Amino acid sequence: MEDMSFIKLPADEGKQPAKKRAKLPQSSLVEEEEERQRNVKNLAVLGEKNSSVKLLEELVFGAEEELLERLVEEDEDQTGLLLLEDKDEEEAKESEDEGGMRQEPQAEKKAAWVDEDDELEEEVDMKHRFRRNLMKGEAESTMTKQKLQQRMREQFQKAMGGTPSWAESSDQKRRRRRRAEEDEDEEDDLLRRTGNFVASSDSLPSGILRVKKCLHANSTRPSEDRLTTVQFHPSAQVVMTAGLDQSVSLFQVDGKTNPKIQSIHLERFPVHKAQFSVDGEMVIATSLKNKMFYLYDMMEGRVSPVHTVRGLNEARVKEFSVCPEGGALLLTGTNGYLHVLTLKTKEVVRSMKINGDVSGVAFSPDGSKVFANSEDGEVYVWDMRSSRCVNRFTDDGCVRGTSIATSQNGQYLACGSQSGVVNVYSQEACLNSANPKPLKAVMNLLTSATALTFNPTSEILAIASRAEDEAVRLVHLPSLTVFSNFPVAKRKIVYRASCLDFSPHSGFFSLANNKGHAPLYRLLHYKEF
């Protein structure tokens, strides 16, 4: 029999039949309602704050408004600190990019032990024979130990040309490296600007000359015999060397590799002297015992021997000077003769004569006057246009003259003697006075002064003797004092110099020595080649 307590409903299509839900007993419903009431009561109790709890919260956190304000302030402070830290990190990164050479100064360490006697100023007797040369006057008969140490340090640095690298602190070494990098940048800039113009520079300081030793100018082809000539090209970045190995060589000057451009060999012709023409397109070379001389045309690469010179009655052509006006040579003959030779016709157009043998000649800057130094110690001034002697004077204290040179600004005249003394005169006084007095007698050479050269700015006079090693000095003309740091006495580099020359704007200085080398120096004060 069917159960009539349930009514069957028609099932919907696509739906599952609903499951029957078990009916809860009545006792369970009552218990559930009681549990709900207890939860509501507990929540009401939790919502009420005890007065002691509220007081504790205010003591710890403050009132609700104060807590919110404090939280906002702390958030702002934290944000500011983070910004400051980011800024410090950025500045530290920038300083590292700029060089990373700065370091925080370390705290000075205290001595582990101090001797009280060290603090006492003990007087030292300066009249002792080992300390006598450190005195600057009779008033310094005694000196404290600290002052004596300072004086000895100054004398050592003066002799070494500055503080040696092994005695420099780490900060000094870093500064020196930065200066060297700056100097290299200046050199690179210098080698990119070699135009034919006069460089303007600040006045050259005296005392210590800022100089850098470079690779020898002829390092790619050193001479096999004594070098007799070194000369810079008047407009190009080129230097020429010549010597007794019968060769004339040209090198490009960069201070680092100095590559060879060209070298010519002159058969059975040891070169005594070689010089560029005024325009720099030709090289004139003479030998020791030949009347013949060579002309080397650099533009065409042609070497032309000149066997005879019309009107020249000399057994040999050895010493000569290129006339500043160009197109002519002044040949030094025997018995006091000077001959003017034109390069166009290869003939002597006029001659001049002085008493005694000629030991050296030098032109005035415009070429209108020529100064001739005789071995008798007299200086003759000739007018080149009229071939007349316009003045004559005796070199002060000179017994035998050996060399002479003039400055390019027309201010100075230098005369060298066999005793090693070099007298520096005013060129104007030598033109107008019969008894001019030297502005300065340079006595730093002990042997015959055989080579004199002024730099193009007329701030430096280079003097040398080929009779002794390292006998080269550079004179600061504005103060008429000798630079104390040239040559550096650590080891021999110069040896016996026979010829000196400066580059067109004084950026480089070179010399020819008896070892077949041409030491090259970079004068850092001058920015141009």
Coordinates of C-alpha atoms in Angstrom, one line a residue:
M1 CA 0.0 0.0 0.0
E2 CA 1.5 3.4 -1.0
D3 CA 2.5 5.9 1.7
M4 CA 0.1 8.9 1.3
S5 CA 2.2 11.3 3.6
F6 CA 4.3 12.5 0.7
I7 CA 3.1 14.1 -2.5
K8 CA 5.1 13.5 -5.6
L9 CA 5.8 16.6 -7.7
P10 CA 6.6 16.4 -11.4
A11 CA 10.4 16.6 -11.8
D12 CA 11.9 19.5 -13.9
E13 CA 13.9 18.5 -16.9
G14 CA 17.7 18.9 -16.4
K15 CA 17.5 19.2 -12.6
Q16 CA 18.6 16.6 -10.1
P17 CA 16.1 15.6 -7.5
A18 CA 16.6 17.5 -4.2
K19 CA 18.0 15.6 -1.3
K20 CA 15.9 15.2 1.8
R21 CA 17.1 17.3 4.9
A22 CA 17.1 15.5 8.1
K23 CA 14.7 17.1 10.6
L24 CA 16.6 18.3 13.8
P25 CA 15.2 17.2 17.1
Q26 CA 13.5 19.8 19.4
S27 CA 16.2 19.5 22.1
S28 CA 19.0 20.5 19.7
L29 CA 17.2 23.7 18.7
V30 CA 16.9 24.8 22.3
E31 CA 20.6 24.2 23.0
E32 CA 21.6 26.1 19.9
E33 CA 19.5 29.1 21.0
E34 CA 21.1 29.1 24.4
E35 CA 24.6 29.0 22.9
R36 CA 23.8 32.0 20.7
Q37 CA 22.6 34.1 23.7
R38 CA 25.8 33.3 25.6
N39 CA 27.9 34.5 22.7
V40 CA 26.0 37.7 22.4
K41 CA 26.5 38.4 26.2
N42 CA 30.3 37.7 25.9
L43 CA 30.6 40.1 23.0
A44 CA 28.9 42.8 25.0
V45 CA 31.3 42.2 28.0
L46 CA 34.3 42.4 25.6
G47 CA 33.1 45.6 24.1
E48 CA 33.0 47.4 27.5
K49 CA 36.5 48.7 28.5
N50 CA 37.7 48.5 32.0
S51 CA 38.8 51.8 33.4
S52 CA 42.2 50.4 34.4
V53 CA 42.8 49.0 30.9
K54 CA 41.8 52.3 29.4
L55 CA 44.2 54.2 31.7
L56 CA 47.1 51.8 30.8
E57 CA 46.5 52.3 27.1
E58 CA 46.6 56.1 27.5
L59 CA 49.8 55.9 29.5
V60 CA 51.5 53.7 26.9
F61 CA 50.0 55.1 23.6
G62 CA 48.4 58.4 24.7
A63 CA 44.9 59.4 23.8
E64 CA 43.6 58.3 20.4
E65 CA 44.1 61.7 18.8
E66 CA 47.7 62.0 20.2
L67 CA 48.5 58.5 19.0
L68 CA 47.4 59.3 15.4
E69 CA 49.4 62.5 15.4
R70 CA 52.5 60.7 16.7
L71 CA 52.1 58.0 14.1
V72 CA 51.9 60.6 11.3
E73 CA 55.1 62.4 12.7
E74 CA 57.0 59.1 12.9
D75 CA 56.0 58.3 9.3
E76 CA 57.2 61.7 8.1
D77 CA 60.5 61.4 10.1
Q78 CA 61.1 58.0 8.7
T79 CA 60.4 59.2 5.1
G80 CA 62.9 62.1 5.7
L81 CA 65.6 59.7 6.9
L82 CA 65.1 57.5 4.0
L83 CA 65.5 60.5 1.6
L84 CA 68.7 61.6 3.4
E85 CA 70.1 58.1 3.2
D86 CA 69.3 57.9 -0.5
K87 CA 71.0 61.4 -1.0
D88 CA 74.1 60.3 0.9
E89 CA 74.3 57.1 -1.2
E90 CA 74.0 59.2 -4.5
E91 CA 76.7 61.6 -3.3
A92 CA 79.0 58.7 -2.4
K93 CA 78.4 57.1 -5.8
E94 CA 79.2 60.4 -7.5
S95 CA 82.4 60.9 -5.6
E96 CA 83.5 57.3 -6.5
D97 CA 82.8 58.0 -10.2
E98 CA 84.9 61.2 -10.0
G99 CA 88.0 59.4 -8.9
G100 CA 87.3 57.4 -5.8
M101 CA 90.5 58.8 -4.3
R102 CA 89.1 60.4 -1.2
Q103 CA 89.2 58.6 2.0
E104 CA 88.0 59.6 5.4
P105 CA 90.9 60.8 7.6
Q106 CA 91.8 58.1 10.0
A107 CA 91.9 58.9 13.7
E108 CA 95.4 59.7 14.8
K109 CA 96.9 56.9 16.8
K110 CA 98.4 57.7 20.2
A111 CA 102.0 56.8 20.8
A112 CA 102.5 53.7 22.9
W113 CA 105.3 55.3 24.8
V114 CA 106.5 58.9 25.1
D115 CA 110.0 60.0 26.1
E116 CA 110.0 63.3 28.0
D117 CA 113.5 64.1 26.8
D118 CA 112.3 64.2 23.2
E119 CA 110.2 67.3 24.0
L120 CA 113.2 69.2 25.3
E121 CA 114.6 71.7 22.7
E122 CA 118.2 70.7 22.6
E123 CA 120.6 73.2 20.9
V124 CA 123.0 71.8 18.3
D125 CA 126.4 73.4 17.5
M126 CA 126.3 74.5 13.8
K127 CA 130.0 75.4 13.6
H128 CA 130.9 71.7 13.4
R129 CA 132.5 70.9 10.1
F130 CA 129.7 68.5 9.1
R131 CA 127.0 71.1 9.7
R132 CA 128.8 74.3 8.7
N133 CA 127.4 74.3 5.2
L134 CA 123.8 74.3 6.5
M135 CA 124.3 77.8 8.1
K136 CA 122.7 80.8 6.4
G137 CA 124.6 83.3 8.5
E138 CA 126.7 83.8 11.5
A139 CA 123.6 84.3 13.7
E140 CA 122.8 80.6 13.2
S141 CA 125.8 79.3 15.4
T142 CA 123.3 77.1 17.2
M143 CA 120.0 75.6 16.1
T144 CA 117.4 73.4 17.6
K145 CA 117.1 69.8 16.5
Q146 CA 113.7 70.3 14.9
K147 CA 114.9 73.3 12.9
L148 CA 118.1 71.4 11.9
Q149 CA 115.9 68.5 10.6
Q150 CA 113.8 70.9 8.6
R151 CA 116.9 72.5 7.1
M152 CA 118.4 69.2 6.2
R153 CA 115.1 68.1 4.6
E154 CA 114.9 71.3 2.5
Q155 CA 118.5 70.8 1.3
F156 CA 117.8 67.2 0.4
Q157 CA 114.7 68.1 -1.6
K158 CA 116.5 70.9 -3.3
A159 CA 119.3 68.5 -4.4
M160 CA 116.8 65.9 -5.6
G161 CA 114.6 68.4 -7.4
G162 CA 111.7 67.9 -5.0
T163 CA 110.5 65.1 -2.7
P164 CA 111.5 61.6 -4.0
S165 CA 108.7 59.2 -4.7
W166 CA 109.7 56.8 -1.9
A167 CA 109.4 59.6 0.6
E168 CA 105.9 60.8 -0.5
S169 CA 102.8 60.1 1.5
S170 CA 99.9 58.3 -0.1
D171 CA 98.0 61.6 -0.5
Q172 CA 101.1 63.2 -2.2
K173 CA 101.4 60.1 -4.5
R174 CA 97.7 60.4 -5.5
R175 CA 98.1 64.2 -6.2
R176 CA 101.2 63.4 -8.3
R177 CA 99.4 60.8 -10.3
R178 CA 96.5 63.3 -10.9
R179 CA 99.1 65.9 -12.0
A180 CA 100.7 63.4 -14.4
E181 CA 97.3 62.5 -15.9
E182 CA 96.6 66.3 -16.4
D183 CA 100.1 66.7 -18.0
E184 CA 99.4 63.8 -20.4
D185 CA 96.2 65.5 -21.4
E186 CA 98.0 68.7 -21.9
E187 CA 100.6 66.9 -24.0
D188 CA 97.9 65.3 -26.2
D189 CA 96.4 68.7 -26.6
L190 CA 99.8 70.1 -27.4
L191 CA 100.5 67.6 -30.1
R192 CA 97.2 68.4 -31.8
R193 CA 98.2 72.1 -32.1
T194 CA 101.4 72.8 -34.0
G195 CA 100.5 75.8 -36.0
N196 CA 103.2 78.4 -36.9
F197 CA 102.2 81.0 -34.2
V198 CA 103.8 82.4 -31.1
A199 CA 102.3 81.0 -27.9
S200 CA 101.4 83.4 -25.1
S201 CA 102.4 82.0 -21.7
D202 CA 102.5 83.3 -18.1
S203 CA 105.9 84.2 -16.7
L204 CA 108.2 81.3 -16.1
P205 CA 108.8 80.8 -12.3
S206 CA 112.4 80.5 -11.1
G207 CA 114.0 77.9 -8.8
I208 CA 112.5 74.6 -9.9
L209 CA 111.8 73.9 -13.6
R210 CA 108.8 71.6 -14.3
V211 CA 110.4 69.2 -16.7
K212 CA 109.6 65.6 -17.8
K213 CA 112.1 63.2 -19.3
C214 CA 110.9 61.7 -22.6
L215 CA 112.2 59.0 -24.9
H216 CA 115.3 60.0 -26.8
A217 CA 114.5 62.0 -29.9
N218 CA 116.5 59.5 -32.0
S219 CA 115.6 56.4 -30.1
T220 CA 114.3 54.6 -33.3
R221 CA 117.7 55.2 -35.0
P222 CA 120.5 56.1 -32.5
S223 CA 123.8 57.3 -34.0
E224 CA 126.7 54.9 -34.1
D225 CA 129.2 57.8 -33.4
R226 CA 129.1 61.2 -31.7
L227 CA 126.2 63.4 -32.5
T228 CA 127.2 66.9 -33.5
T229 CA 123.8 68.5 -34.3
V230 CA 120.2 68.5 -33.0
Q231 CA 117.7 71.0 -34.3
F232 CA 113.9 71.3 -34.3
H233 CA 112.1 72.2 -37.5
P234 CA 111.0 75.8 -37.5
S235 CA 107.3 75.0 -38.2
A236 CA 106.7 71.2 -38.3
Q237 CA 106.7 68.7 -35.4
V238 CA 110.0 67.3 -36.5
V239 CA 113.6 67.1 -35.1
M240 CA 116.8 66.6 -37.0
T241 CA 120.0 64.8 -35.8
A242 CA 123.3 64.5 -37.5
G243 CA 126.7 63.2 -36.5
L244 CA 130.0 61.6 -37.3
D245 CA 128.4 58.4 -38.5
Q246 CA 127.9 60.2 -41.9
S247 CA 124.1 60.4 -41.6
V248 CA 121.3 63.0 -41.3
S249 CA 118.0 61.8 -39.8
L250 CA 114.5 63.3 -39.3
F251 CA 112.1 62.2 -36.6
Q252 CA 108.6 63.0 -35.7
V253 CA 108.3 64.4 -32.1
D254 CA 105.5 63.0 -30.0
G255 CA 107.5 62.4 -26.7
K256 CA 106.5 58.7 -26.6
T257 CA 107.8 56.8 -29.7
N258 CA 109.4 59.5 -31.8
P259 CA 109.2 57.5 -35.1
K260 CA 111.8 58.0 -37.8
I261 CA 110.7 59.9 -40.9
Q262 CA 113.8 59.6 -43.1
S263 CA 117.5 59.1 -42.9
I264 CA 120.1 59.9 -45.5
H265 CA 123.7 58.6 -45.7
L266 CA 126.5 60.8 -47.0
E267 CA 129.4 58.7 -48.2
R268 CA 132.7 59.6 -46.5
F269 CA 131.2 62.7 -45.1
P270 CA 131.2 62.8 -41.3
V271 CA 128.7 65.7 -40.5
H272 CA 130.1 68.5 -38.4
K273 CA 127.1 70.7 -38.6
A274 CA 123.6 70.6 -40.1
Q275 CA 120.9 73.2 -40.1
F276 CA 117.4 73.9 -41.6
S277 CA 116.9 76.8 -43.9
V278 CA 114.7 79.6 -42.7
D279 CA 111.6 78.2 -44.5
G280 CA 112.4 74.7 -43.3
E281 CA 112.4 73.1 -46.8
M282 CA 116.2 72.5 -47.0
V283 CA 119.0 71.1 -44.9
I284 CA 122.6 72.4 -45.2
A285 CA 125.3 70.0 -43.9
T286 CA 129.1 70.6 -43.6
S287 CA 131.9 68.3 -42.7
L288 CA 135.2 68.5 -40.8
K289 CA 137.9 68.7 -43.5
N290 CA 136.0 69.2 -46.8
K291 CA 135.4 72.4 -48.8
M292 CA 132.4 70.6 -50.2
F293 CA 129.0 70.8 -48.5
Y294 CA 125.6 69.2 -49.1
L295 CA 122.1 70.7 -49.7
Y296 CA 119.2 68.3 -49.0
D297 CA 115.9 69.4 -50.6
M298 CA 113.3 67.8 -48.4
M299 CA 110.4 68.7 -50.7
E300 CA 111.9 66.9 -53.6
G301 CA 114.0 64.4 -51.7
R302 CA 117.1 65.4 -53.6
V303 CA 120.6 65.6 -52.1
S304 CA 122.9 68.0 -54.0
P305 CA 126.7 68.3 -53.3
V306 CA 128.2 71.8 -53.7
H307 CA 131.8 71.1 -54.7
T308 CA 133.0 74.7 -55.3
V309 CA 131.9 78.1 -54.2
R310 CA 132.9 81.0 -56.5
G311 CA 134.9 83.7 -54.7
L312 CA 135.7 81.5 -51.6
N313 CA 139.4 81.1 -50.8
E314 CA 139.2 78.7 -47.9
A315 CA 140.6 75.2 -47.6
R316 CA 137.4 73.9 -45.9
V317 CA 133.8 74.9 -45.0
K318 CA 133.1 73.9 -41.4
E319 CA 131.2 76.5 -39.4
F320 CA 128.3 78.5 -40.8
S321 CA 125.1 80.2 -39.8
V322 CA 121.8 80.7 -41.7
C323 CA 120.9 84.3 -42.2
P324 CA 117.5 85.2 -40.7
E325 CA 116.5 86.9 -43.9
G326 CA 116.8 83.6 -45.8
G327 CA 118.6 82.7 -49.0
A328 CA 122.1 83.2 -47.6
L329 CA 124.7 81.6 -45.4
L330 CA 127.4 83.3 -43.2
L331 CA 130.5 81.1 -43.5
T332 CA 133.2 81.2 -40.8
G333 CA 136.7 81.2 -42.5
T334 CA 140.2 81.3 -41.1
N335 CA 142.2 84.3 -39.9
G336 CA 139.1 86.2 -38.8
Y337 CA 137.2 86.1 -42.1
L338 CA 133.4 85.9 -42.4
H339 CA 131.9 85.3 -45.9
V340 CA 128.3 85.9 -47.1
L341 CA 127.3 83.2 -49.5
T342 CA 124.0 83.2 -51.5
L343 CA 122.3 79.8 -51.9
K344 CA 120.8 80.8 -55.3
T345 CA 124.1 81.3 -57.2
K346 CA 126.4 79.5 -54.8
E347 CA 128.9 82.4 -54.7
V348 CA 130.4 84.7 -52.0
V349 CA 129.0 88.3 -52.4
R350 CA 131.0 90.0 -49.6
S351 CA 133.4 89.3 -46.8
M352 CA 134.2 90.8 -43.3
K353 CA 137.3 90.5 -41.2
I354 CA 138.0 90.7 -37.4
N355 CA 141.2 90.5 -35.4
G356 CA 142.0 87.0 -34.3
D357 CA 140.1 83.8 -35.2
V358 CA 136.3 83.7 -35.1
S359 CA 134.9 81.5 -32.2
G360 CA 131.2 82.2 -32.8
V361 CA 128.7 84.3 -34.6
A362 CA 125.1 85.3 -33.8
F363 CA 122.5 87.4 -35.6
S364 CA 120.2 90.0 -34.2
P365 CA 116.5 89.0 -34.5
D366 CA 115.9 91.1 -37.7
G367 CA 119.2 89.9 -39.3
S368 CA 120.5 93.5 -39.7
K369 CA 123.4 93.0 -37.3
V370 CA 125.8 90.2 -36.6
F371 CA 127.8 89.7 -33.4
A372 CA 131.2 87.9 -33.9
N373 CA 133.1 86.6 -30.9
S374 CA 136.9 86.3 -31.4
E375 CA 139.2 84.0 -29.6
D376 CA 141.0 87.1 -28.2
G377 CA 138.0 87.9 -26.1
E378 CA 136.6 90.8 -28.2
V379 CA 133.1 91.1 -29.7
Y380 CA 132.5 92.8 -33.0
V381 CA 129.2 94.2 -34.2
W382 CA 128.7 94.3 -38.0
D383 CA 126.0 95.9 -40.1
M384 CA 125.0 93.3 -42.7
R385 CA 123.8 95.8 -45.3
S386 CA 126.8 98.0 -45.3
S387 CA 129.4 95.4 -44.2
R388 CA 130.8 97.9 -41.6
C389 CA 131.8 97.3 -38.0
V390 CA 129.5 99.5 -36.0
N391 CA 130.8 98.6 -32.5
R392 CA 133.5 96.6 -30.7
F393 CA 134.0 95.8 -27.1
T394 CA 135.9 93.4 -24.8
D395 CA 134.0 90.6 -23.1
D396 CA 134.3 91.3 -19.4
G397 CA 137.0 89.1 -17.8
C398 CA 137.3 86.9 -20.9
V399 CA 140.7 85.7 -21.9
R400 CA 139.6 83.3 -24.7
G401 CA 136.1 83.5 -26.2
T402 CA 134.4 80.2 -27.2
S403 CA 130.7 80.9 -28.1
I404 CA 128.1 83.6 -28.5
A405 CA 124.2 83.7 -28.7
T406 CA 121.4 86.3 -29.0
S407 CA 117.8 86.1 -27.7
Q408 CA 115.0 86.3 -30.2
N409 CA 113.3 89.3 -28.4
G410 CA 116.5 91.4 -28.9
Q411 CA 117.0 91.8 -25.2
Y412 CA 120.0 89.6 -24.3
L413 CA 123.5 88.7 -25.6
A414 CA 125.4 85.8 -24.0
C415 CA 129.2 85.3 -24.4
G416 CA 131.0 82.1 -23.3
S417 CA 134.6 81.8 -22.5
Q418 CA 137.2 79.0 -22.1
S419 CA 137.1 79.4 -18.3
G420 CA 133.4 78.3 -18.2
V421 CA 132.1 81.8 -17.4
V422 CA 129.1 83.0 -19.4
N423 CA 128.4 86.7 -19.4
V424 CA 124.9 87.9 -20.1
Y425 CA 124.6 91.4 -21.5
S426 CA 121.9 93.8 -22.6
Q427 CA 121.8 93.6 -26.4
E428 CA 121.1 97.4 -26.6
A429 CA 124.1 98.2 -24.4
C430 CA 126.3 96.0 -26.7
L431 CA 125.1 98.0 -29.7
N432 CA 125.8 101.5 -28.3
S433 CA 128.4 101.2 -25.6
A434 CA 132.2 100.6 -26.0
N435 CA 132.4 99.1 -22.5
P436 CA 129.2 97.4 -21.6
K437 CA 128.9 95.6 -18.2
P438 CA 127.3 92.2 -18.0
L439 CA 124.0 91.9 -16.2
K440 CA 125.1 88.5 -14.8
A441 CA 128.2 86.3 -14.9
V442 CA 127.0 82.7 -14.8
M443 CA 129.8 80.6 -13.2
N444 CA 128.1 77.2 -13.0
L445 CA 130.4 75.6 -15.6
L446 CA 133.9 74.5 -14.7
T447 CA 135.1 73.8 -18.2
S448 CA 134.9 75.7 -21.5
A449 CA 131.4 77.0 -22.4
T450 CA 131.1 75.6 -25.9
A451 CA 127.3 75.8 -26.6
L452 CA 124.8 78.6 -25.8
T453 CA 121.1 78.7 -26.9
F454 CA 118.2 81.0 -25.9
N455 CA 114.6 79.6 -25.9
P456 CA 112.1 81.3 -28.3
T457 CA 110.4 83.2 -25.5
S458 CA 113.8 84.5 -24.2
E459 CA 113.1 83.2 -20.7
I460 CA 115.7 80.4 -20.6
L461 CA 119.4 80.3 -21.6
A462 CA 120.8 76.9 -22.1
I463 CA 124.6 76.6 -21.6
A464 CA 126.8 73.5 -22.0
S465 CA 130.4 72.3 -22.1
R466 CA 131.4 69.3 -24.3
A467 CA 134.5 68.8 -22.1
E468 CA 132.7 67.2 -19.1
D469 CA 129.8 64.9 -18.5
E470 CA 126.5 66.4 -17.3
A471 CA 127.9 69.9 -17.8
V472 CA 124.5 71.5 -18.9
R473 CA 122.7 74.2 -17.1
L474 CA 119.5 76.2 -17.7
V475 CA 119.4 79.8 -16.7
H476 CA 116.2 81.6 -15.7
L477 CA 116.7 85.0 -17.4
P478 CA 114.1 87.2 -15.6
S479 CA 115.9 86.5 -12.3
L480 CA 119.3 85.6 -13.8
T481 CA 119.4 82.4 -11.6
V482 CA 120.1 78.8 -12.5
F483 CA 117.4 76.2 -12.2
S484 CA 118.5 73.8 -9.4
N485 CA 116.8 70.6 -10.7
F486 CA 118.4 70.3 -14.1
P487 CA 120.1 68.1 -14.9
V488 CA 118.9 65.6 -12.2
A489 CA 121.9 64.0 -10.6
K490 CA 120.5 60.5 -10.0
R491 CA 122.2 59.0 -13.0
K492 CA 124.0 60.1 -16.2
I493 CA 121.7 61.0 -19.1
V494 CA 123.2 64.0 -20.7
Y495 CA 126.9 63.0 -20.9
R496 CA 128.9 65.4 -23.1
A497 CA 126.6 67.8 -25.0
S498 CA 127.8 69.5 -28.1
C499 CA 124.6 71.1 -29.4
L500 CA 121.4 72.4 -27.7
D501 CA 118.0 73.4 -29.1
F502 CA 114.4 74.3 -28.1
S503 CA 111.3 73.6 -30.1
P504 CA 109.6 76.5 -31.8
H505 CA 107.4 77.3 -28.8
S506 CA 109.7 75.9 -26.1
G507 CA 107.5 72.9 -25.4
F508 CA 110.5 70.5 -25.8
F509 CA 114.3 70.8 -25.2
S510 CA 116.9 68.4 -26.7
L511 CA 120.7 68.1 -27.0
A512 CA 123.2 66.1 -28.9
N513 CA 125.8 64.1 -26.9
N514 CA 128.9 62.0 -27.4
K515 CA 127.0 58.7 -27.0
G516 CA 125.0 59.1 -30.2
H517 CA 121.8 60.0 -28.4
A518 CA 119.6 63.1 -28.3
P519 CA 117.9 63.2 -24.9
L520 CA 114.5 64.8 -25.1
Y521 CA 112.8 66.8 -22.3
R522 CA 109.2 68.1 -22.1
L523 CA 109.1 71.6 -20.5
L524 CA 105.7 71.5 -18.8
H525 CA 105.3 75.2 -18.3
Y526 CA 104.9 75.8 -22.1
K527 CA 101.6 74.5 -23.7
E528 CA 102.6 74.6 -27.3
F529 CA 105.2 72.6 -29.3

